[in-house]
mmCIF file of N, CA, C and O in Angstrom:
data_model
loop_
_atom_site.group_PDB
_atom_site.id
_atom_site.type_symbol
_atom_site.label_atom_id
_atom_site.label_comp_id
_atom_site.label_asym_id
_atom_site.label_seq_id
_atom_site.Cartn_x
_atom_site.Cartn_y
_atom_site.Cartn_z
ATOM 1 N N MET A 13 -14.193 1.949 16.662
ATOM 2 C CA MET A 13 -15.108 1.554 15.288
ATOM 3 C C MET A 13 -14.376 2.153 14.244
ATOM 4 O O MET A 13 -14.059 2.660 14.565
ATOM 5 N N THR A 14 -14.549 0.792 13.593
ATOM 6 C CA THR A 14 -13.456 1.346 12.413
ATOM 7 C C THR A 14 -15.164 2.115 11.218
ATOM 8 O O THR A 14 -16.712 1.235 11.622
ATOM 9 N N THR A 15 -14.982 2.517 10.818
ATOM 10 C CA THR A 15 -16.087 3.775 10.067
ATOM 11 C C THR A 15 -15.608 2.345 8.614
ATOM 12 O O THR A 15 -14.835 1.883 8.437
ATOM 13 N N LEU A 16 -17.183 2.815 7.706
ATOM 14 C CA LEU A 16 -17.348 2.379 7.256
ATOM 15 C C LEU A 16 -16.384 2.026 5.577
ATOM 16 O O LEU A 16 -15.472 2.032 4.554
ATOM 17 N N GLN A 17 -16.429 4.325 5.583
ATOM 18 C CA GLN A 17 -14.875 3.945 4.519
ATOM 19 C C GLN A 17 -13.642 4.473 4.628
ATOM 20 O O GLN A 17 -12.784 3.207 3.568
ATOM 21 N N GLU A 18 -13.659 4.091 6.023
ATOM 22 C CA GLU A 18 -11.648 2.829 6.292
ATOM 23 C C GLU A 18 -11.712 1.371 5.902
ATOM 24 O O GLU A 18 -10.679 0.834 5.368
ATOM 25 N N LYS A 19 -13.052 1.227 6.092
ATOM 26 C CA LYS A 19 -13.669 -0.963 5.923
ATOM 27 C C LYS A 19 -12.626 -0.842 4.276
ATOM 28 O O LYS A 19 -12.635 -1.119 3.749
ATOM 29 N N LEU A 20 -13.700 0.706 3.634
ATOM 30 C CA LEU A 20 -14.246 0.529 2.020
ATOM 31 C C LEU A 20 -12.391 0.692 1.227
ATOM 32 O O LEU A 20 -11.310 -0.205 0.753
ATOM 33 N N ALA A 21 -11.293 2.060 2.480
ATOM 34 C CA ALA A 21 -10.051 1.880 1.552
ATOM 35 C C ALA A 21 -8.826 1.113 1.831
ATOM 36 O O ALA A 21 -8.177 0.350 1.162
ATOM 37 N N PHE A 22 -9.348 0.148 3.201
ATOM 38 C CA PHE A 22 -8.629 -1.252 3.447
ATOM 39 C C PHE A 22 -8.498 -2.352 2.101
ATOM 40 O O PHE A 22 -7.815 -2.939 1.515
ATOM 41 N N ASN A 23 -10.509 -2.409 2.252
ATOM 42 C CA ASN A 23 -10.285 -3.384 0.805
ATOM 43 C C ASN A 23 -9.765 -3.114 -0.453
ATOM 44 O O ASN A 23 -9.583 -3.803 -0.933
ATOM 45 N N LYS A 24 -9.544 -1.571 -0.729
ATOM 46 C CA LYS A 24 -9.452 -1.378 -1.734
ATOM 47 C C LYS A 24 -7.821 -1.295 -1.888
ATOM 48 O O LYS A 24 -7.682 -2.278 -2.709
ATOM 49 N N LYS A 25 -7.573 -1.525 -1.048
ATOM 50 C CA LYS A 25 -5.660 -2.002 -0.646
ATOM 51 C C LYS A 25 -5.288 -3.375 -1.100
ATOM 52 O O LYS A 25 -4.277 -3.749 -1.709
ATOM 53 N N ARG A 26 -6.347 -4.439 -0.406
ATOM 54 C CA ARG A 26 -5.982 -6.448 -0.852
ATOM 55 C C ARG A 26 -5.763 -6.655 -1.573
ATOM 56 O O ARG A 26 -4.981 -7.344 -2.309
ATOM 57 N N GLY A 27 -6.704 -5.804 -2.722
ATOM 58 C CA GLY A 27 -6.997 -7.110 -3.931
ATOM 59 C C GLY A 27 -7.611 -8.524 -3.590
ATOM 60 O O GLY A 27 -6.760 -9.279 -4.807
ATOM 61 N N THR A 28 -7.660 -9.582 -3.309
ATOM 62 C CA THR A 28 -8.143 -10.314 -3.091
ATOM 63 C C THR A 28 -9.936 -10.396 -3.531
ATOM 64 O O THR A 28 -10.576 -9.394 -3.999
ATOM 65 N N GLN A 29 -10.529 -11.690 -4.077
ATOM 66 C CA GLN A 29 -11.558 -11.634 -4.241
ATOM 67 C C GLN A 29 -12.442 -11.358 -3.464
ATOM 68 O O GLN A 29 -13.889 -10.555 -3.741
ATOM 69 N N PHE A 30 -12.339 -11.718 -1.848
ATOM 70 C CA PHE A 30 -13.428 -11.296 -1.000
ATOM 71 C C PHE A 30 -13.625 -9.527 -0.710
ATOM 72 O O PHE A 30 -14.566 -8.867 -1.155
ATOM 73 N N SER A 31 -12.588 -8.513 -0.979
ATOM 74 C CA SER A 31 -12.009 -7.438 -1.508
ATOM 75 C C SER A 31 -12.721 -6.782 -2.741
ATOM 76 O O SER A 31 -13.110 -5.801 -2.258
ATOM 77 N N ALA A 32 -13.048 -7.619 -4.055
ATOM 78 C CA ALA A 32 -13.315 -6.427 -4.732
ATOM 79 C C ALA A 32 -15.039 -7.449 -4.906
ATOM 80 O O ALA A 32 -15.801 -5.918 -4.816
ATOM 81 N N GLY A 33 -15.668 -8.173 -4.267
ATOM 82 C CA GLY A 33 -16.847 -8.277 -3.791
ATOM 83 C C GLY A 33 -17.531 -7.040 -2.655
ATOM 84 O O GLY A 33 -18.653 -7.185 -2.525
ATOM 85 N N TYR A 34 -16.129 -7.204 -1.272
ATOM 86 C CA TYR A 34 -16.922 -6.588 -0.691
ATOM 87 C C TYR A 34 -16.862 -5.048 -1.210
ATOM 88 O O TYR A 34 -18.282 -3.843 -0.616
ATOM 89 N N ILE A 35 -16.487 -4.415 -2.087
ATOM 90 C CA ILE A 35 -16.700 -3.227 -2.209
ATOM 91 C C ILE A 35 -17.867 -3.483 -3.306
ATOM 92 O O ILE A 35 -18.645 -1.589 -3.193
ATOM 93 N N LEU A 36 -17.682 -4.125 -4.127
ATOM 94 C CA LEU A 36 -19.141 -4.525 -5.121
ATOM 95 C C LEU A 36 -20.242 -4.419 -4.256
ATOM 96 O O LEU A 36 -20.896 -3.560 -4.323
ATOM 97 N N GLY A 37 -20.538 -4.990 -2.725
ATOM 98 C CA GLY A 37 -21.351 -5.153 -2.031
ATOM 99 C C GLY A 37 -21.814 -3.933 -0.996
ATOM 100 O O GLY A 37 -23.208 -3.374 -0.841
ATOM 101 N N VAL A 38 -21.411 -2.504 -0.902
ATOM 102 C CA VAL A 38 -20.721 -1.434 -0.773
ATOM 103 C C VAL A 38 -21.857 -0.434 -1.111
ATOM 104 O O VAL A 38 -23.002 -0.481 -1.064
ATOM 105 N N ARG A 39 -21.507 -1.242 -2.517
ATOM 106 C CA ARG A 39 -21.590 -0.056 -3.632
ATOM 107 C C ARG A 39 -22.788 -0.369 -4.048
ATOM 108 O O ARG A 39 -24.186 0.613 -4.452
ATOM 109 N N THR A 40 -23.644 -1.353 -4.068
ATOM 110 C CA THR A 40 -25.374 -2.259 -4.465
ATOM 111 C C THR A 40 -25.526 -1.873 -3.461
ATOM 112 O O THR A 40 -26.685 -1.240 -3.561
ATOM 113 N N TYR A 41 -25.485 -1.247 -2.323
ATOM 114 C CA TYR A 41 -26.315 -1.238 -1.204
ATOM 115 C C TYR A 41 -26.774 0.193 -1.262
ATOM 116 O O TYR A 41 -27.824 0.693 -0.524
ATOM 117 N N GLN A 42 -25.540 1.503 -1.871
ATOM 118 C CA GLN A 42 -25.633 2.749 -1.649
ATOM 119 C C GLN A 42 -26.313 3.455 -2.379
ATOM 120 O O GLN A 42 -27.500 4.056 -2.289
ATOM 121 N N LYS A 43 -26.246 2.512 -3.792
ATOM 122 C CA LYS A 43 -26.605 3.012 -4.689
ATOM 123 C C LYS A 43 -28.559 2.515 -5.015
ATOM 124 O O LYS A 43 -29.659 2.457 -5.888
ATOM 125 N N TYR A 44 -28.795 1.230 -3.891
ATOM 126 C CA TYR A 44 -30.429 0.248 -3.716
ATOM 127 C C TYR A 44 -30.814 1.129 -4.190
ATOM 128 O O TYR A 44 -32.062 1.800 -4.776
ATOM 129 N N PRO A 45 -31.546 3.019 -3.625
ATOM 130 C CA PRO A 45 -32.542 3.324 -3.351
ATOM 131 C C PRO A 45 -33.148 4.398 -4.491
ATOM 132 O O PRO A 45 -33.478 5.088 -4.948
ATOM 133 N N LEU A 46 -31.590 4.829 -5.244
ATOM 134 C CA LEU A 46 -32.021 5.154 -6.498
ATOM 135 C C LEU A 46 -32.296 4.598 -8.042
ATOM 136 O O LEU A 46 -32.330 5.094 -8.779
ATOM 137 N N LYS A 47 -32.535 3.123 -7.364
ATOM 138 C CA LYS A 47 -32.811 2.183 -8.683
ATOM 139 C C LYS A 47 -34.870 2.851 -8.539
ATOM 140 O O LYS A 47 -35.303 2.734 -7.538
ATOM 141 N N ASP A 48 -35.071 2.696 -10.022
ATOM 142 C CA ASP A 48 -36.418 1.894 -9.912
ATOM 143 C C ASP A 48 -37.413 1.168 -9.702
ATOM 144 O O ASP A 48 -36.144 -0.114 -9.502
ATOM 145 N N ARG A 49 -38.277 0.488 -9.569
ATOM 146 C CA ARG A 49 -38.986 -0.652 -8.990
ATOM 147 C C ARG A 49 -38.007 -2.024 -9.687
ATOM 148 O O ARG A 49 -37.850 -3.065 -8.771
ATOM 149 N N LYS A 50 -38.476 -2.496 -11.112
ATOM 150 C CA LYS A 50 -37.280 -3.359 -12.144
ATOM 151 C C LYS A 50 -36.541 -3.554 -10.915
ATOM 152 O O LYS A 50 -35.458 -4.126 -10.870
ATOM 153 N N GLY A 51 -35.724 -2.178 -11.221
ATOM 154 C CA GLY A 51 -33.925 -2.666 -10.796
ATOM 155 C C GLY A 51 -33.592 -2.683 -9.323
ATOM 156 O O GLY A 51 -33.161 -3.977 -8.576
ATOM 157 N N LYS A 52 -34.201 -2.590 -8.565
ATOM 158 C CA LYS A 52 -34.594 -3.171 -7.120
ATOM 159 C C LYS A 52 -35.263 -4.240 -6.906
ATOM 160 O O LYS A 52 -34.082 -4.891 -6.527
ATOM 161 N N GLN A 53 -35.286 -4.988 -7.618
ATOM 162 C CA GLN A 53 -36.289 -6.672 -7.687
ATOM 163 C C GLN A 53 -34.547 -6.848 -8.528
ATOM 164 O O GLN A 53 -35.263 -8.156 -7.820
ATOM 165 N N ALA A 54 -34.612 -6.784 -9.467
ATOM 166 C CA ALA A 54 -32.880 -7.365 -10.485
ATOM 167 C C ALA A 54 -31.986 -7.463 -8.902
ATOM 168 O O ALA A 54 -31.485 -8.317 -8.814
ATOM 169 N N ALA A 55 -31.535 -6.572 -8.189
ATOM 170 C CA ALA A 55 -30.691 -6.233 -7.450
ATOM 171 C C ALA A 55 -30.969 -7.744 -6.496
ATOM 172 O O ALA A 55 -30.658 -8.189 -5.316
ATOM 173 N N LYS A 56 -32.536 -6.970 -5.859
ATOM 174 C CA LYS A 56 -32.854 -8.131 -4.979
ATOM 175 C C LYS A 56 -32.397 -10.012 -5.638
ATOM 176 O O LYS A 56 -32.613 -10.904 -3.799
ATOM 177 N N LYS A 57 -32.774 -10.130 -6.184
ATOM 178 C CA LYS A 57 -32.576 -11.178 -7.167
ATOM 179 C C LYS A 57 -31.379 -12.065 -6.501
ATOM 180 O O LYS A 57 -30.935 -12.958 -6.516
ATOM 181 N N ALA A 58 -30.412 -10.622 -7.316
ATOM 182 C CA ALA A 58 -28.557 -11.351 -7.250
ATOM 183 C C ALA A 58 -28.311 -11.222 -6.053
ATOM 184 O O ALA A 58 -27.824 -11.743 -5.806
ATOM 185 N N ILE A 59 -29.261 -10.447 -5.368
ATOM 186 C CA ILE A 59 -28.541 -10.956 -3.548
ATOM 187 C C ILE A 59 -28.540 -12.332 -2.729
ATOM 188 O O ILE A 59 -27.711 -12.864 -2.461
ATOM 189 N N ASP A 60 -29.760 -12.674 -3.222
ATOM 190 C CA ASP A 60 -30.342 -13.858 -3.185
ATOM 191 C C ASP A 60 -29.011 -14.771 -3.673
ATOM 192 O O ASP A 60 -29.096 -15.483 -2.674
ATOM 193 N N GLU A 61 -29.109 -14.923 -4.661
ATOM 194 C CA GLU A 61 -27.990 -15.437 -5.203
ATOM 195 C C GLU A 61 -25.747 -15.232 -4.923
ATOM 196 O O GLU A 61 -26.120 -16.784 -4.168
ATOM 197 N N PHE A 62 -26.533 -14.014 -4.493
ATOM 198 C CA PHE A 62 -24.588 -13.984 -3.628
ATOM 199 C C PHE A 62 -24.675 -14.639 -2.415
ATOM 200 O O PHE A 62 -24.217 -14.961 -1.716
ATOM 201 N N SER A 63 -25.697 -14.745 -1.314
ATOM 202 C CA SER A 63 -26.214 -15.463 -0.416
ATOM 203 C C SER A 63 -25.990 -16.636 -1.009
ATOM 204 O O SER A 63 -25.273 -17.146 0.565
ATOM 205 N N LYS A 64 -26.567 -17.442 -1.433
ATOM 206 C CA LYS A 64 -26.587 -18.564 -0.730
ATOM 207 C C LYS A 64 -24.928 -19.196 -1.828
ATOM 208 O O LYS A 64 -24.435 -20.029 -1.435
ATOM 209 N N MET A 65 -24.663 -18.420 -2.743
ATOM 210 C CA MET A 65 -23.462 -18.851 -3.072
ATOM 211 C C MET A 65 -22.700 -17.859 -2.362
ATOM 212 O O MET A 65 -21.767 -19.742 -2.014
ATOM 213 N N ALA A 66 -22.015 -17.542 -1.308
ATOM 214 C CA ALA A 66 -21.585 -17.483 -0.003
ATOM 215 C C ALA A 66 -21.803 -18.537 1.156
ATOM 216 O O ALA A 66 -20.691 -18.852 1.834
ATOM 217 N N ARG A 67 -23.156 -18.726 1.165
ATOM 218 C CA ARG A 67 -23.436 -20.255 2.408
ATOM 219 C C ARG A 67 -22.614 -21.401 1.405
ATOM 220 O O ARG A 67 -22.114 -22.856 2.469
ATOM 221 N N ASN A 68 -21.914 -21.412 0.477
ATOM 222 C CA ASN A 68 -21.190 -22.478 -0.406
ATOM 223 C C ASN A 68 -19.941 -22.461 -0.471
ATOM 224 O O ASN A 68 -18.662 -22.871 -1.021
ATOM 225 N N GLY A 69 -19.030 -21.174 0.773
ATOM 226 C CA GLY A 69 -18.350 -20.649 0.343
ATOM 227 C C GLY A 69 -17.506 -19.957 -0.431
ATOM 228 O O GLY A 69 -16.231 -20.227 -0.503
ATOM 229 N N ASP A 70 -18.435 -19.524 -1.424
ATOM 230 C CA ASP A 70 -17.703 -18.447 -2.322
ATOM 231 C C ASP A 70 -16.836 -17.083 -2.353
ATOM 232 O O ASP A 70 -18.516 -16.640 -2.011
ATOM 233 N N GLU A 71 -16.359 -17.021 -1.577
ATOM 234 C CA GLU A 71 -15.471 -15.939 -1.507
ATOM 235 C C GLU A 71 -15.476 -14.729 -1.915
ATOM 236 O O GLU A 71 -15.839 -13.275 -1.216
ATOM 237 N N PHE A 72 -15.676 -14.512 -3.101
ATOM 238 C CA PHE A 72 -16.443 -13.145 -4.338
ATOM 239 C C PHE A 72 -17.810 -12.662 -3.046
ATOM 240 O O PHE A 72 -18.480 -11.859 -2.902
ATOM 241 N N ALA A 73 -18.785 -13.885 -3.317
ATOM 242 C CA ALA A 73 -19.828 -13.317 -2.476
ATOM 243 C C ALA A 73 -20.282 -13.256 -1.101
ATOM 244 O O ALA A 73 -20.707 -12.300 -0.634
ATOM 245 N N LYS A 74 -19.248 -13.808 -0.328
ATOM 246 C CA LYS A 74 -19.469 -13.683 1.304
ATOM 247 C C LYS A 74 -18.401 -11.963 1.139
ATOM 248 O O LYS A 74 -19.287 -11.234 1.873
ATOM 249 N N GLY A 75 -17.468 -11.754 0.169
ATOM 250 C CA GLY A 75 -17.199 -10.196 0.618
ATOM 251 C C GLY A 75 -18.609 -9.607 0.564
ATOM 252 O O GLY A 75 -18.809 -7.912 0.994
ATOM 253 N N ILE A 76 -18.962 -9.528 -1.040
ATOM 254 C CA ILE A 76 -20.366 -8.727 -1.733
ATOM 255 C C ILE A 76 -21.700 -9.145 0.646
ATOM 256 O O ILE A 76 -21.858 -8.016 0.142
ATOM 257 N N MET A 77 -21.858 -9.818 0.302
ATOM 258 C CA MET A 77 -22.564 -9.845 1.765
ATOM 259 C C MET A 77 -22.381 -9.183 2.814
ATOM 260 O O MET A 77 -22.299 -8.540 3.787
ATOM 261 N N CYS A 78 -20.715 -9.541 3.581
ATOM 262 C CA CYS A 78 -20.204 -8.321 4.475
ATOM 263 C C CYS A 78 -20.534 -7.410 3.668
ATOM 264 O O CYS A 78 -20.618 -5.821 5.044
ATOM 265 N N GLY A 79 -20.165 -6.607 2.831
ATOM 266 C CA GLY A 79 -20.141 -5.036 1.922
ATOM 267 C C GLY A 79 -21.608 -4.610 2.030
ATOM 268 O O GLY A 79 -21.329 -3.743 2.838
ATOM 269 N N ILE A 80 -22.313 -5.839 2.266
ATOM 270 C CA ILE A 80 -24.092 -5.120 2.679
ATOM 271 C C ILE A 80 -24.555 -5.229 4.058
ATOM 272 O O ILE A 80 -24.853 -4.268 4.355
ATOM 273 N N ARG A 81 -24.420 -5.810 4.461
ATOM 274 C CA ARG A 81 -24.025 -5.536 6.282
ATOM 275 C C ARG A 81 -23.395 -4.686 6.517
ATOM 276 O O ARG A 81 -23.917 -4.409 7.381
ATOM 277 N N ASP A 82 -22.432 -3.703 6.323
ATOM 278 C CA ASP A 82 -21.615 -2.879 7.237
ATOM 279 C C ASP A 82 -22.529 -1.967 6.203
ATOM 280 O O ASP A 82 -22.465 -1.286 7.314
ATOM 281 N N ALA A 83 -22.234 -1.245 5.249
ATOM 282 C CA ALA A 83 -23.355 -0.523 4.601
ATOM 283 C C ALA A 83 -24.541 -0.058 5.508
ATOM 284 O O ALA A 83 -24.479 0.817 5.647
ATOM 285 N N ALA A 84 -25.354 -1.315 5.984
ATOM 286 C CA ALA A 84 -27.265 -1.582 6.286
ATOM 287 C C ALA A 84 -26.239 -0.650 7.859
ATOM 288 O O ALA A 84 -27.247 -0.306 8.324
ATOM 289 N N ASN A 85 -25.130 -1.687 8.454
ATOM 290 C CA ASN A 85 -25.174 -1.110 9.956
ATOM 291 C C ASN A 85 -24.394 0.397 9.769
ATOM 292 O O ASN A 85 -25.275 0.845 11.220
ATOM 293 N N GLU A 86 -23.913 0.673 8.969
ATOM 294 C CA GLU A 86 -23.802 2.588 8.930
ATOM 295 C C GLU A 86 -25.085 2.841 8.954
ATOM 296 O O GLU A 86 -24.981 4.259 9.290
ATOM 297 N N ARG A 87 -25.880 3.177 8.040
ATOM 298 C CA ARG A 87 -27.058 3.388 7.508
ATOM 299 C C ARG A 87 -27.341 3.842 8.617
ATOM 300 O O ARG A 87 -27.937 5.102 9.650
ATOM 301 N N LYS A 88 -27.173 2.476 9.442
ATOM 302 C CA LYS A 88 -28.881 2.646 10.698
ATOM 303 C C LYS A 88 -27.668 3.699 12.370
ATOM 304 O O LYS A 88 -28.467 3.439 12.660
ATOM 305 N N ALA A 89 -26.633 3.653 12.195
ATOM 306 C CA ALA A 89 -25.540 4.219 13.065
ATOM 307 C C ALA A 89 -25.477 5.229 13.218
ATOM 308 O O ALA A 89 -26.639 6.312 13.618
ATOM 309 N N LYS A 90 -25.922 5.972 11.939
ATOM 310 C CA LYS A 90 -25.919 7.615 11.234
ATOM 311 C C LYS A 90 -27.453 7.672 11.124
ATOM 312 O O LYS A 90 -28.429 8.828 11.904
ATOM 313 N N LYS A 91 -28.627 6.863 11.562
ATOM 314 C CA LYS A 91 -29.470 6.964 11.798
ATOM 315 C C LYS A 91 -30.420 7.427 13.498
ATOM 316 O O LYS A 91 -31.079 8.210 13.096
ATOM 317 N N ASN A 92 -29.807 6.569 13.882
ATOM 318 C CA ASN A 92 -29.971 6.539 15.448
ATOM 319 C C ASN A 92 -28.450 8.178 16.265
ATOM 320 O O ASN A 92 -29.038 8.312 16.489
#
């Protein structure tokens, strides 16, 4: 199994739209608990928009959603 840090390092080397979105998605997920209520609402709204864009084929948005998914899975794995 590849760790989140290994996936981040891989995507930092790639330099594509997907990899830029992936890095942004991981950072967004990791910083989410530090936000206040208004910040969390804004983040949720942005994630909803990126989800719609990803379903329409936008590579950057797909990267964001994959980064969020992987960061969430990493957190859940550490929890258990």
